[in-house]
Amino acid sequence: MTRTHDRPIFNRSLPARRAFWAAFIYLVAGFAWIAFSDRVVEAWFEDAATLSRVQTWKGFFFILVTGLVLFTALLRQLHKDRALLALQHGQRQALRSRERQLTVLMDNLPGMAYRRLRDDQWSLLFVSDGCVELTGYEPSELIASRRLGYSDLVDAATRERVGRTISEALTADQPFSVEYALIRKDKREIWVWERGRGVIDDHGEAVVEGIVLDISERKKLESELAELATRDSLTGLLNRRELSRLLDEELERAKRYQRSLAILWIDFDHFKDVNDTYGHAAGDSVLKAVSKLFLDSVRSVDLVGRFGGEEFVIVLPEMDVNEAHETAERLRTLVSSVPQPLGDGSSVRLTISVGVAVFPNHGLTAAQLRAAADRAMYRAKDRGRNCVSMAHLSPHVHNDA
């Protein structure tokens, strides 16, 4: 960015030049008036007394004319000066107003405004007062600090990702927006949103200016909404859609590594009697208690979900037919042996019917496995309930044999 000093020098010399030319013109006019007007008067008036009176009036006339010219010039200049002063005063007032507005805005910003160098340490040159509330650090601890740079407030992986995004935007002369986790002085992690762009400061140096806002509450809400989208609202288990998605992923993994995969289709026996006898609130209490029982009784890699009503599905990665049957029997025995709370201090005993299907024995797709397990569960009910039933072999198994 190139600067020239010719214009400022010309502006400083302009008043002196104007004053010089005004004085020069006045002197020339005065000398001309004295030199030529005297000759004209002497040529016209030969009488000494008349000549003396005319010379006197000529002097008065000269003073009057020059006075009027001086008055007009001064009046015009004073009007210009007053207009200029009024303009400058208005500009100063507007500037103060904008400064007050900017100060109020920065003080109430839920974060901080900043200016920093375009270096790897993100060295800060300026931060607003919101720096303390956002980061826990005083501005003096971060500005021009050799010990601590703003980049030190994020982990290495985040620093690389965010730095790459910002660098690409600055290279393209575009603004950037990034979200990342920031570690405060008290070691608490918060989420922030940064918006900025590259600018050239008054000294011709390339810097970055922007704002950093605390979005921890928004990220928390997003996480809660994501959780609600994948969880059953009553039991906290995976809902039907999320469990189906995860089943597809586990099945693809089982196919890739040629491993088995089992699913248990569970339905409570005579659960309608619980709702009719004790009320739906008691039924909900039972469902929540059994859901916790399922979660506590399977492996951490297993997936437990509620498909609706009193139907539950458990996905068991890397379990063959025998292991899946043993797990189903263990859960059936556990449920029948542990009374379930009704929420009013009393409890009730329940039983479950379980259908078991295993990949690849009972199906090659998620839909086939779910259908096979569901049919097996109904066969368990037909056999008197409170039992486990294995799915029938899939046709492809018979064909392979």
Short mmCIF file of C-alpha atoms in Angstrom, two decimals:
data_model
loop_
_atom_site.label_atom_id
_atom_site.label_comp_id
_atom_site.label_asym_id
_atom_site.label_seq_id
_atom_site.Cartn_x
_atom_site.Cartn_y
_atom_site.Cartn_z
CA MET A 1 0.00 0.00 0.00
CA THR A 2 1.78 3.18 -1.27
CA ARG A 3 1.52 6.55 0.45
CA THR A 4 2.71 10.02 -0.71
CA HIS A 5 3.36 13.13 1.40
CA ASP A 6 2.96 15.66 -1.45
CA ARG A 7 -0.67 16.46 -0.66
CA PRO A 8 -0.21 17.11 3.08
CA ILE A 9 2.79 19.44 2.37
CA PHE A 10 0.75 21.36 -0.22
CA ASN A 11 -2.14 21.72 2.20
CA ARG A 12 0.11 23.13 4.93
CA SER A 13 1.66 25.74 2.58
CA LEU A 14 -1.64 26.80 0.99
CA PRO A 15 -2.74 29.37 3.71
CA ALA A 16 0.66 31.12 3.64
CA ARG A 17 0.58 31.34 -0.16
CA ARG A 18 -2.93 32.76 -0.14
CA ALA A 19 -1.98 35.35 2.52
CA PHE A 20 1.12 36.32 0.52
CA TRP A 21 -0.84 36.89 -2.69
CA ALA A 22 -3.54 38.88 -0.86
CA ALA A 23 -0.91 41.17 0.67
CA PHE A 24 0.93 41.48 -2.66
CA ILE A 25 -2.22 42.45 -4.55
CA TYR A 26 -3.14 44.93 -1.83
CA LEU A 27 0.33 46.57 -2.01
CA VAL A 28 0.27 46.76 -5.81
CA ALA A 29 -3.21 48.25 -5.79
CA GLY A 30 -2.21 50.75 -3.08
CA PHE A 31 0.93 51.89 -4.87
CA ALA A 32 -0.97 52.14 -8.17
CA TRP A 33 -3.73 54.17 -6.53
CA ILE A 34 -1.25 56.56 -4.91
CA ALA A 35 0.89 56.95 -8.02
CA PHE A 36 -1.79 57.34 -10.66
CA SER A 37 -4.64 58.94 -8.71
CA ASP A 38 -2.40 61.86 -7.61
CA ARG A 39 -1.41 62.60 -11.21
CA VAL A 40 -5.05 62.54 -12.35
CA VAL A 41 -6.15 64.82 -9.53
CA GLU A 42 -3.28 67.27 -10.11
CA ALA A 43 -4.15 67.36 -13.81
CA TRP A 44 -7.80 68.09 -13.14
CA PHE A 45 -7.49 70.50 -10.20
CA GLU A 46 -4.88 73.26 -10.34
CA ASP A 47 -6.23 75.28 -7.38
CA ALA A 48 -4.21 74.36 -4.26
CA ALA A 49 -7.16 74.55 -1.86
CA THR A 50 -9.40 72.42 -4.08
CA LEU A 51 -6.56 70.01 -4.74
CA SER A 52 -6.03 69.60 -0.96
CA ARG A 53 -9.73 68.84 -0.36
CA VAL A 54 -9.82 66.37 -3.23
CA GLN A 55 -6.69 64.63 -1.93
CA THR A 56 -8.36 64.36 1.48
CA TRP A 57 -11.57 62.90 0.05
CA LYS A 58 -9.50 60.62 -2.18
CA GLY A 59 -7.79 59.29 0.93
CA PHE A 60 -11.17 58.77 2.66
CA PHE A 61 -12.47 56.99 -0.45
CA PHE A 62 -9.43 54.71 -0.55
CA ILE A 63 -9.86 53.84 3.12
CA LEU A 64 -13.58 53.23 2.58
CA VAL A 65 -13.06 50.99 -0.44
CA THR A 66 -10.25 48.99 1.14
CA GLY A 67 -12.24 48.73 4.37
CA LEU A 68 -15.26 47.37 2.47
CA VAL A 69 -13.08 44.92 0.57
CA LEU A 70 -11.40 43.83 3.81
CA PHE A 71 -14.81 43.52 5.55
CA THR A 72 -16.21 41.42 2.70
CA ALA A 73 -13.17 39.20 2.58
CA LEU A 74 -13.10 38.71 6.35
CA LEU A 75 -16.87 38.09 6.48
CA ARG A 76 -16.62 35.50 3.73
CA GLN A 77 -13.68 33.81 5.40
CA LEU A 78 -15.37 33.83 8.79
CA HIS A 79 -18.47 32.23 7.25
CA LYS A 80 -16.25 29.53 5.73
CA ASP A 81 -14.43 29.04 9.03
CA ARG A 82 -17.70 28.77 10.93
CA ALA A 83 -19.04 26.25 8.44
CA LEU A 84 -15.80 24.29 8.66
CA LEU A 85 -15.85 24.39 12.46
CA ALA A 86 -19.49 23.26 12.47
CA LEU A 87 -18.60 20.41 10.13
CA GLN A 88 -15.63 19.40 12.26
CA HIS A 89 -17.75 19.61 15.41
CA GLY A 90 -20.42 17.42 13.80
CA GLN A 91 -17.79 14.93 12.69
CA ARG A 92 -16.29 14.83 16.20
CA GLN A 93 -19.73 14.34 17.72
CA ALA A 94 -20.52 11.59 15.23
CA LEU A 95 -17.15 9.98 15.92
CA ARG A 96 -17.73 10.12 19.69
CA SER A 97 -21.21 8.67 19.19
CA ARG A 98 -19.83 5.82 17.08
CA GLU A 99 -17.07 5.24 19.64
CA ARG A 100 -19.66 5.09 22.44
CA GLN A 101 -21.81 2.70 20.41
CA LEU A 102 -18.78 0.54 19.62
CA THR A 103 -17.74 0.53 23.28
CA VAL A 104 -21.23 -0.45 24.42
CA LEU A 105 -21.38 -3.13 21.72
CA MET A 106 -18.01 -4.60 22.69
CA ASP A 107 -18.80 -4.46 26.42
CA ASN A 108 -22.06 -6.35 25.85
CA LEU A 109 -20.65 -8.78 23.30
CA PRO A 110 -20.95 -12.38 24.59
CA GLY A 111 -17.32 -12.89 23.66
CA MET A 112 -14.47 -10.70 22.49
CA ALA A 113 -13.35 -8.66 19.52
CA TYR A 114 -9.71 -9.00 18.52
CA ARG A 115 -6.92 -8.01 16.18
CA ARG A 116 -4.00 -10.38 15.70
CA LEU A 117 -1.00 -11.12 13.55
CA ARG A 118 -1.11 -13.66 10.74
CA ASP A 119 1.36 -15.99 12.44
CA ASP A 120 1.30 -19.54 13.80
CA GLN A 121 0.85 -18.36 17.39
CA TRP A 122 -2.15 -16.14 16.50
CA SER A 123 -0.38 -13.36 18.43
CA LEU A 124 -2.96 -10.87 19.70
CA LEU A 125 -2.51 -7.13 19.19
CA PHE A 126 -5.83 -6.07 20.70
CA VAL A 127 -8.74 -7.70 22.54
CA SER A 128 -11.92 -6.22 23.99
CA ASP A 129 -12.87 -6.44 27.67
CA GLY A 130 -14.86 -9.62 26.95
CA CYS A 131 -11.54 -11.47 26.85
CA VAL A 132 -11.64 -12.09 30.61
CA GLU A 133 -15.14 -13.56 30.65
CA LEU A 134 -14.47 -15.67 27.56
CA THR A 135 -10.99 -17.04 28.26
CA GLY A 136 -10.36 -16.29 31.93
CA TYR A 137 -7.18 -14.42 30.96
CA GLU A 138 -6.59 -10.70 31.36
CA PRO A 139 -5.85 -8.91 28.06
CA SER A 140 -2.32 -8.17 29.30
CA GLU A 141 -1.66 -11.91 29.62
CA LEU A 142 -2.41 -12.54 25.94
CA ILE A 143 -1.50 -9.34 24.08
CA ALA A 144 2.05 -9.39 22.70
CA SER A 145 2.90 -12.23 25.07
CA ARG A 146 5.95 -14.37 24.40
CA ARG A 147 4.84 -16.95 26.96
CA LEU A 148 1.27 -17.53 25.82
CA GLY A 149 -0.34 -17.17 22.39
CA TYR A 150 -4.03 -17.42 21.60
CA SER A 151 -3.30 -20.63 19.67
CA ASP A 152 -2.16 -22.20 22.96
CA LEU A 153 -5.79 -22.15 24.13
CA VAL A 154 -6.72 -24.92 21.67
CA ASP A 155 -5.30 -28.43 21.28
CA ALA A 156 -2.89 -29.34 18.51
CA ALA A 157 -5.43 -31.09 16.26
CA THR A 158 -7.89 -28.20 16.54
CA ARG A 159 -5.11 -25.68 15.94
CA GLU A 160 -4.14 -27.42 12.72
CA ARG A 161 -7.73 -27.73 11.46
CA VAL A 162 -8.74 -24.17 12.33
CA GLY A 163 -5.44 -22.73 11.11
CA ARG A 164 -5.84 -24.45 7.75
CA THR A 165 -9.39 -23.12 7.32
CA ILE A 166 -8.36 -19.57 8.24
CA SER A 167 -5.28 -19.67 6.02
CA GLU A 168 -7.33 -20.76 3.00
CA ALA A 169 -9.82 -17.92 3.59
CA LEU A 170 -7.09 -15.31 4.03
CA THR A 171 -5.34 -16.48 0.86
CA ALA A 172 -8.61 -16.09 -1.06
CA ASP A 173 -9.23 -12.69 0.63
CA GLN A 174 -12.51 -14.02 2.03
CA PRO A 175 -14.02 -13.87 5.53
CA PHE A 176 -13.95 -17.07 7.58
CA SER A 177 -16.18 -18.71 10.20
CA VAL A 178 -14.95 -21.56 12.39
CA GLU A 179 -16.16 -23.43 15.48
CA TYR A 180 -13.78 -25.06 17.92
CA ALA A 181 -13.25 -26.02 21.55
CA LEU A 182 -11.25 -23.52 23.61
CA ILE A 183 -9.53 -24.27 26.94
CA ARG A 184 -10.00 -21.46 29.47
CA LYS A 185 -7.49 -20.45 32.12
CA ASP A 186 -9.42 -22.50 34.69
CA LYS A 187 -8.98 -25.56 32.37
CA ARG A 188 -12.70 -25.63 31.58
CA GLU A 189 -13.46 -26.35 27.93
CA ILE A 190 -15.97 -24.19 26.08
CA TRP A 191 -17.12 -24.05 22.47
CA VAL A 192 -16.60 -20.82 20.52
CA TRP A 193 -17.53 -19.46 17.11
CA GLU A 194 -14.99 -17.18 15.42
CA ARG A 195 -15.70 -14.85 12.51
CA GLY A 196 -13.00 -12.70 10.94
CA ARG A 197 -11.07 -11.67 7.87
CA GLY A 198 -7.68 -10.34 6.84
CA VAL A 199 -7.15 -6.54 6.68
CA ILE A 200 -4.32 -4.05 6.21
CA ASP A 201 -3.82 -1.87 9.28
CA ASP A 202 -2.75 1.80 9.39
CA HIS A 203 0.91 0.79 9.26
CA GLY A 204 0.46 -1.28 6.12
CA GLU A 205 0.80 -4.60 7.98
CA ALA A 206 -1.42 -7.59 7.18
CA VAL A 207 -3.44 -8.58 10.27
CA VAL A 208 -6.62 -10.48 11.12
CA GLU A 209 -9.63 -8.83 12.78
CA GLY A 210 -12.76 -10.53 14.06
CA ILE A 211 -14.89 -11.65 16.97
CA VAL A 212 -15.02 -14.80 19.10
CA LEU A 213 -18.36 -15.76 20.71
CA ASP A 214 -19.15 -18.37 23.33
CA ILE A 215 -21.55 -20.94 21.81
CA SER A 216 -21.32 -23.55 24.55
CA GLU A 217 -25.04 -23.38 25.30
CA ARG A 218 -25.89 -23.79 21.62
CA LYS A 219 -23.57 -26.79 21.29
CA LYS A 220 -25.12 -28.29 24.41
CA LEU A 221 -28.59 -27.81 22.95
CA GLU A 222 -27.48 -29.35 19.64
CA SER A 223 -26.11 -32.35 21.51
CA GLU A 224 -29.36 -32.72 23.45
CA LEU A 225 -31.41 -32.47 20.27
CA ALA A 226 -29.19 -35.05 18.58
CA GLU A 227 -29.65 -37.29 21.59
CA LEU A 228 -33.42 -36.86 21.42
CA ALA A 229 -33.37 -37.74 17.74
CA THR A 230 -31.69 -41.10 18.45
CA ARG A 231 -33.13 -42.05 21.85
CA ASP A 232 -36.46 -43.33 23.06
CA SER A 233 -37.99 -40.59 25.19
CA LEU A 234 -39.28 -42.96 27.91
CA THR A 235 -36.46 -45.46 28.40
CA GLY A 236 -33.44 -43.62 27.04
CA LEU A 237 -32.64 -46.62 24.84
CA LEU A 238 -31.92 -46.32 21.14
CA ASN A 239 -35.09 -45.64 19.18
CA ARG A 240 -36.28 -47.72 16.24
CA ARG A 241 -34.68 -45.54 13.55
CA GLU A 242 -31.27 -45.26 15.22
CA LEU A 243 -31.08 -48.94 16.11
CA SER A 244 -31.99 -49.87 12.53
CA ARG A 245 -29.20 -47.60 11.25
CA LEU A 246 -26.65 -49.09 13.64
CA LEU A 247 -27.81 -52.62 12.77
CA ASP A 248 -27.07 -51.87 9.11
CA GLU A 249 -23.57 -50.70 10.05
CA GLU A 250 -22.88 -53.74 12.23
CA LEU A 251 -24.16 -56.05 9.50
CA GLU A 252 -21.84 -54.47 6.93
CA ARG A 253 -18.95 -54.94 9.35
CA ALA A 254 -19.92 -58.57 9.92
CA LYS A 255 -20.01 -59.21 6.17
CA ARG A 256 -16.66 -57.48 5.62
CA TYR A 257 -14.85 -59.49 8.29
CA GLN A 258 -16.98 -62.65 7.86
CA ARG A 259 -18.17 -62.68 11.44
CA SER A 260 -21.50 -63.58 12.98
CA LEU A 261 -24.10 -61.15 14.28
CA ALA A 262 -27.17 -61.93 16.39
CA ILE A 263 -30.34 -60.00 17.21
CA LEU A 264 -32.83 -60.71 20.00
CA TRP A 265 -36.47 -59.70 19.48
CA ILE A 266 -38.07 -59.33 22.95
CA ASP A 267 -41.72 -58.85 23.83
CA PHE A 268 -43.28 -58.78 27.33
CA ASP A 269 -45.89 -61.39 28.09
CA HIS A 270 -49.33 -60.06 29.06
CA PHE A 271 -47.98 -56.53 29.46
CA LYS A 272 -51.44 -55.13 28.72
CA ASP A 273 -52.58 -56.59 32.02
CA VAL A 274 -50.04 -54.41 33.85
CA ASN A 275 -51.40 -51.24 32.22
CA ASP A 276 -55.00 -52.25 32.76
CA THR A 277 -54.48 -53.27 36.41
CA TYR A 278 -51.98 -50.71 37.70
CA GLY A 279 -52.22 -47.88 35.14
CA HIS A 280 -50.00 -46.61 32.36
CA ALA A 281 -47.69 -44.78 34.77
CA ALA A 282 -46.91 -48.10 36.45
CA GLY A 283 -46.37 -49.65 33.01
CA ASP A 284 -43.91 -46.91 32.13
CA SER A 285 -42.05 -47.51 35.40
CA VAL A 286 -41.72 -51.20 34.54
CA LEU A 287 -40.44 -50.45 31.03
CA LYS A 288 -37.79 -48.09 32.38
CA ALA A 289 -36.67 -50.58 35.02
CA VAL A 290 -36.38 -53.47 32.53
CA SER A 291 -34.53 -51.20 30.08
CA LYS A 292 -31.89 -50.55 32.73
CA LEU A 293 -31.79 -54.27 33.49
CA PHE A 294 -31.07 -55.02 29.82
CA LEU A 295 -28.34 -52.38 29.61
CA ASP A 296 -26.64 -53.66 32.75
CA SER A 297 -26.78 -57.27 31.56
CA VAL A 298 -25.17 -57.04 28.11
CA ARG A 299 -21.73 -56.09 26.84
CA SER A 300 -20.72 -52.48 26.17
CA VAL A 301 -20.51 -53.26 22.42
CA ASP A 302 -24.09 -54.56 22.32
CA LEU A 303 -26.93 -52.30 21.19
CA VAL A 304 -30.23 -52.13 23.07
CA GLY A 305 -33.24 -50.40 21.57
CA ARG A 306 -36.97 -50.02 21.98
CA PHE A 307 -38.90 -50.66 18.79
CA GLY A 308 -42.20 -49.50 20.21
CA GLY A 309 -44.69 -50.42 22.92
CA GLU A 310 -43.23 -53.34 24.89
CA GLU A 311 -41.03 -54.62 22.05
CA PHE A 312 -37.25 -54.42 22.51
CA VAL A 313 -34.42 -55.41 20.17
CA ILE A 314 -30.84 -56.20 21.19
CA VAL A 315 -28.03 -56.40 18.62
CA LEU A 316 -25.13 -58.69 19.60
CA PRO A 317 -22.06 -58.27 17.36
CA GLU A 318 -19.80 -61.31 16.86
CA MET A 319 -22.16 -63.77 18.56
CA ASP A 320 -22.94 -67.13 17.00
CA VAL A 321 -26.11 -69.20 17.39
CA ASN A 322 -25.16 -70.89 20.66
CA GLU A 323 -23.87 -67.70 22.32
CA ALA A 324 -26.95 -65.75 21.23
CA HIS A 325 -29.28 -68.45 22.58
CA GLU A 326 -27.43 -68.49 25.92
CA THR A 327 -27.65 -64.69 26.19
CA ALA A 328 -31.39 -64.74 25.42
CA GLU A 329 -31.98 -67.46 28.05
CA ARG A 330 -29.97 -65.51 30.62
CA LEU A 331 -32.02 -62.34 30.01
CA ARG A 332 -35.30 -64.30 30.10
CA THR A 333 -34.37 -65.90 33.43
CA LEU A 334 -33.20 -62.56 34.84
CA VAL A 335 -36.42 -60.74 33.98
CA SER A 336 -38.65 -63.52 35.36
CA SER A 337 -36.69 -63.73 38.60
CA VAL A 338 -36.49 -60.01 39.43
CA PRO A 339 -39.75 -58.23 40.39
CA GLN A 340 -40.11 -54.94 38.53
CA PRO A 341 -41.10 -51.73 40.37
CA LEU A 342 -44.44 -50.11 39.64
CA GLY A 343 -43.36 -46.69 40.89
CA ASP A 344 -45.52 -46.70 44.03
CA GLY A 345 -43.31 -48.90 46.18
CA SER A 346 -44.85 -52.14 44.97
CA SER A 347 -43.58 -54.47 42.25
CA VAL A 348 -44.79 -57.05 39.79
CA ARG A 349 -43.28 -60.15 38.21
CA LEU A 350 -43.08 -60.32 34.44
CA THR A 351 -41.90 -62.71 31.77
CA ILE A 352 -40.65 -62.18 28.24
CA SER A 353 -40.72 -64.10 24.98
CA VAL A 354 -37.52 -63.90 22.93
CA GLY A 355 -36.89 -64.61 19.26
CA VAL A 356 -33.27 -65.09 18.12
CA ALA A 357 -31.84 -64.65 14.60
CA VAL A 358 -28.18 -64.87 13.63
CA PHE A 359 -26.28 -63.73 10.54
CA PRO A 360 -25.66 -65.48 8.22
CA ASN A 361 -27.69 -68.51 9.39
CA HIS A 362 -31.10 -66.84 9.42
CA GLY A 363 -30.70 -64.01 6.95
CA LEU A 364 -28.25 -61.96 4.93
CA THR A 365 -29.90 -58.54 5.26
CA ALA A 366 -31.13 -56.50 8.21
CA ALA A 367 -34.72 -56.83 7.04
CA GLN A 368 -34.41 -60.61 6.80
CA LEU A 369 -32.88 -60.88 10.26
CA ARG A 370 -35.50 -58.64 11.83
CA ALA A 371 -38.33 -60.60 10.19
CA ALA A 372 -36.80 -63.93 11.21
CA ALA A 373 -36.35 -62.81 14.84
CA ASP A 374 -39.88 -61.40 14.94
CA ARG A 375 -41.38 -64.67 13.67
CA ALA A 376 -39.31 -66.61 16.19
CA MET A 377 -40.63 -64.39 19.00
CA TYR A 378 -44.23 -65.16 18.02
CA ARG A 379 -43.41 -68.88 17.98
CA ALA A 380 -42.14 -68.46 21.54
CA LYS A 381 -45.49 -66.97 22.51
CA ASP A 382 -47.32 -69.81 20.77
CA ARG A 383 -45.28 -72.30 22.83
CA GLY A 384 -46.64 -70.84 26.05
CA ARG A 385 -44.57 -67.65 26.49
CA ASN A 386 -41.62 -67.11 28.85
CA CYS A 387 -39.29 -68.95 26.51
CA VAL A 388 -36.66 -68.46 23.79
CA SER A 389 -37.16 -69.54 20.18
CA MET A 390 -34.50 -69.70 17.47
CA ALA A 391 -35.30 -68.54 13.94
CA HIS A 392 -35.55 -71.10 11.16
CA LEU A 393 -32.59 -71.46 8.84
CA SER A 394 -32.61 -69.12 5.88
CA PRO A 395 -33.20 -70.72 2.43
CA HIS A 396 -29.71 -69.74 1.31
CA VAL A 397 -28.25 -71.95 4.06
CA HIS A 398 -30.18 -74.96 2.78
CA ASN A 399 -29.10 -74.17 -0.78
CA ASP A 400 -25.44 -73.91 0.28
CA ALA A 401 -25.74 -77.25 2.06
#
